[in-house]
XYZ file of C-alpha atoms in Angstrom:
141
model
C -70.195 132.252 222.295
C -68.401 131.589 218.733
C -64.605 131.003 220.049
C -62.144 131.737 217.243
C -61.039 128.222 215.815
C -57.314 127.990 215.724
C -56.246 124.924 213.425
C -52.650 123.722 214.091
C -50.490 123.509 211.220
C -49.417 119.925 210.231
C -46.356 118.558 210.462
C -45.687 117.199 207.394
C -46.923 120.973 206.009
C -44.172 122.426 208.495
C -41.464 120.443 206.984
C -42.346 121.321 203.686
C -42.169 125.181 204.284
C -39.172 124.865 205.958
C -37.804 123.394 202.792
C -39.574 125.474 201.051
C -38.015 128.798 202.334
C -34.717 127.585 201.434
C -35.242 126.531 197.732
C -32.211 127.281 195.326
C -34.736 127.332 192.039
C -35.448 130.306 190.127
C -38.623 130.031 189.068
C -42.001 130.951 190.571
C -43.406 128.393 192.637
C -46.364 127.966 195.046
C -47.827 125.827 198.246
C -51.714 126.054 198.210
C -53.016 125.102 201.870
C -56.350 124.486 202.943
C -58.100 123.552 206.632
C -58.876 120.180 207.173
C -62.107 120.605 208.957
C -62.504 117.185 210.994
C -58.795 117.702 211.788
C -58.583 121.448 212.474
C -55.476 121.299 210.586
C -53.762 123.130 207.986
C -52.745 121.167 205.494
C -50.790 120.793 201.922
C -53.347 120.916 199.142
C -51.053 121.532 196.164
C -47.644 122.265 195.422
C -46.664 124.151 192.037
C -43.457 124.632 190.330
C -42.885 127.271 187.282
C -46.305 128.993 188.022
C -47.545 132.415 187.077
C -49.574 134.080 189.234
C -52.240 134.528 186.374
C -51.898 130.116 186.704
C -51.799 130.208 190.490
C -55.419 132.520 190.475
C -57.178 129.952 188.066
C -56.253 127.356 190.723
C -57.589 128.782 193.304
C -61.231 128.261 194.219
C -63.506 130.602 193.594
C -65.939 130.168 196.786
C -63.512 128.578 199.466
C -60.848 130.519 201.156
C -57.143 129.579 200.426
C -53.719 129.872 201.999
C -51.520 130.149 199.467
C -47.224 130.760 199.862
C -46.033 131.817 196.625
C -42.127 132.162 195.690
C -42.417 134.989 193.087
C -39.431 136.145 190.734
C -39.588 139.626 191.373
C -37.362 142.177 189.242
C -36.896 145.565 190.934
C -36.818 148.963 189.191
C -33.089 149.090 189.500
C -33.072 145.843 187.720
C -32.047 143.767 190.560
C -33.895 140.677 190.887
C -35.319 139.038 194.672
C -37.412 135.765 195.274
C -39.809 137.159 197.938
C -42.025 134.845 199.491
C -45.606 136.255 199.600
C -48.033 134.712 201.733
C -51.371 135.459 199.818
C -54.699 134.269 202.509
C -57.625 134.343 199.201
C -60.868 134.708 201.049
C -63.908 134.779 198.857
C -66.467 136.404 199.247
C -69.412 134.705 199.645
C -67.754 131.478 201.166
C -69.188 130.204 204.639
C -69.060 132.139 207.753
C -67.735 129.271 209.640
C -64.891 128.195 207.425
C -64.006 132.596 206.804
C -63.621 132.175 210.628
C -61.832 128.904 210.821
C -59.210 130.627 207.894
C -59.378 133.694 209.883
C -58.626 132.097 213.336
C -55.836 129.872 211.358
C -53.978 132.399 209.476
C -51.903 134.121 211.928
C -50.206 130.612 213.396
C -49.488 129.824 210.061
C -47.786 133.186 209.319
C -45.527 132.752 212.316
C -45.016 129.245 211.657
C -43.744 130.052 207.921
C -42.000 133.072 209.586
C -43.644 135.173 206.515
C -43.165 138.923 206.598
C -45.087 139.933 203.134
C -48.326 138.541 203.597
C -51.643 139.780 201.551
C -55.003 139.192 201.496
C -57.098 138.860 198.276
C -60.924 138.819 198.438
C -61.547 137.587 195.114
C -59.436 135.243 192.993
C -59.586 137.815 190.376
C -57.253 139.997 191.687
C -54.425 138.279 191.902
C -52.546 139.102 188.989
C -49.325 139.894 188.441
C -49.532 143.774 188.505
C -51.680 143.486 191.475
C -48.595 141.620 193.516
C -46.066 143.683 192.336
C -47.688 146.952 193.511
C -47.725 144.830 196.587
C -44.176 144.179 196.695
C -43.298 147.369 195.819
C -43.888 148.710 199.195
C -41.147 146.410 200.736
C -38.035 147.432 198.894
C-alpha cells in the first residue's frame, strides 16, 4: 500500500519562517518552498521581497506543486491595514501523482510548523491574483 509521504521541514527553512513571522517591513513579501525528493524535505526555493501577487503567480510553476508563505499588505474595508500571512499550497493540475501526494502528505507539518492559520489552496497558478486573495482574506476579519 501507497503510505502518505511526510517530508520533514528543514532546519534552515524553520529558522527562516520563524524570522519570517516577525518581519517589521511593510511590503509584500514571499517564501516559495518546494520538496526535496531524495531528501524528503521541505525546503527554501525562493525568497521575495516587494512582490505582488500577480509577480508571485508568474513565479510559480505551472506543472509542479508549490508551498508558498506570502506576507500580503492587506487594507480592510474600514481602512485599517493588517500584514496577514497566507499560506497558499499551488497544486497543479496535471502534475505527478506521486509528488501531489508527497505535497499533500507534507503540507499539514509545514502548516503547524509555520503556525499558519490562513492557509489556501490554488489549483492553477492562474488564480492567484490579487482579488482572488482578498476575497480569501475577507472571511477572517
Amino acid at each position: 500500500s501507497d503510505s502518505l509521504v511526510v517530508c520533514e521541514v528543514d532546519p534552515e527553512l524553520k529558522e527562516k519562517l520563524r524570522k519570517f513571522r516577525f518581519r517589521k517591513e511593510t511590503d509584500n513579501a514571499a517564501i516559495i518552498m518546494k520538496v526535496d525528493k531524495d531528501r524528503q524535505m521541505v525546503v527554501l526555493e525562493e525568497e521575495f521581497q516587494n512582490i505582488s501577487p500577480e509577480e508571485l503567480k508568474s513565479e510559480l510553476p505551472e506543472r509542479q506543486p508549490r508551498f508558498v508563505v506570502y506576507s500580503y499588505k492587506y487594507v480592510h474595508e474600514d481602512g485599517r491595514v493588517s500584514y496577514p500571512l497566507c499560506f497558499i499550497f499551488s497544486s497543479p493540475v496535471g502534475c505527478k501523482p506521486e509528488q501531489q501526494m508527497m505535497y499533500a502528505g507534507s503540507k499539514n507539518r509545514l502548516v503547524q510548523t509555520a503556525e499558519l492559520t490562513k492557509v489556501f489552496e490554488i489549483r492553477t497558478t492562474e488564480d492567484l491574483t490579487e482579488a482572488w486573495l482578498q476575497e480569501k482574506l475577507s472571511f477572517f476579519r
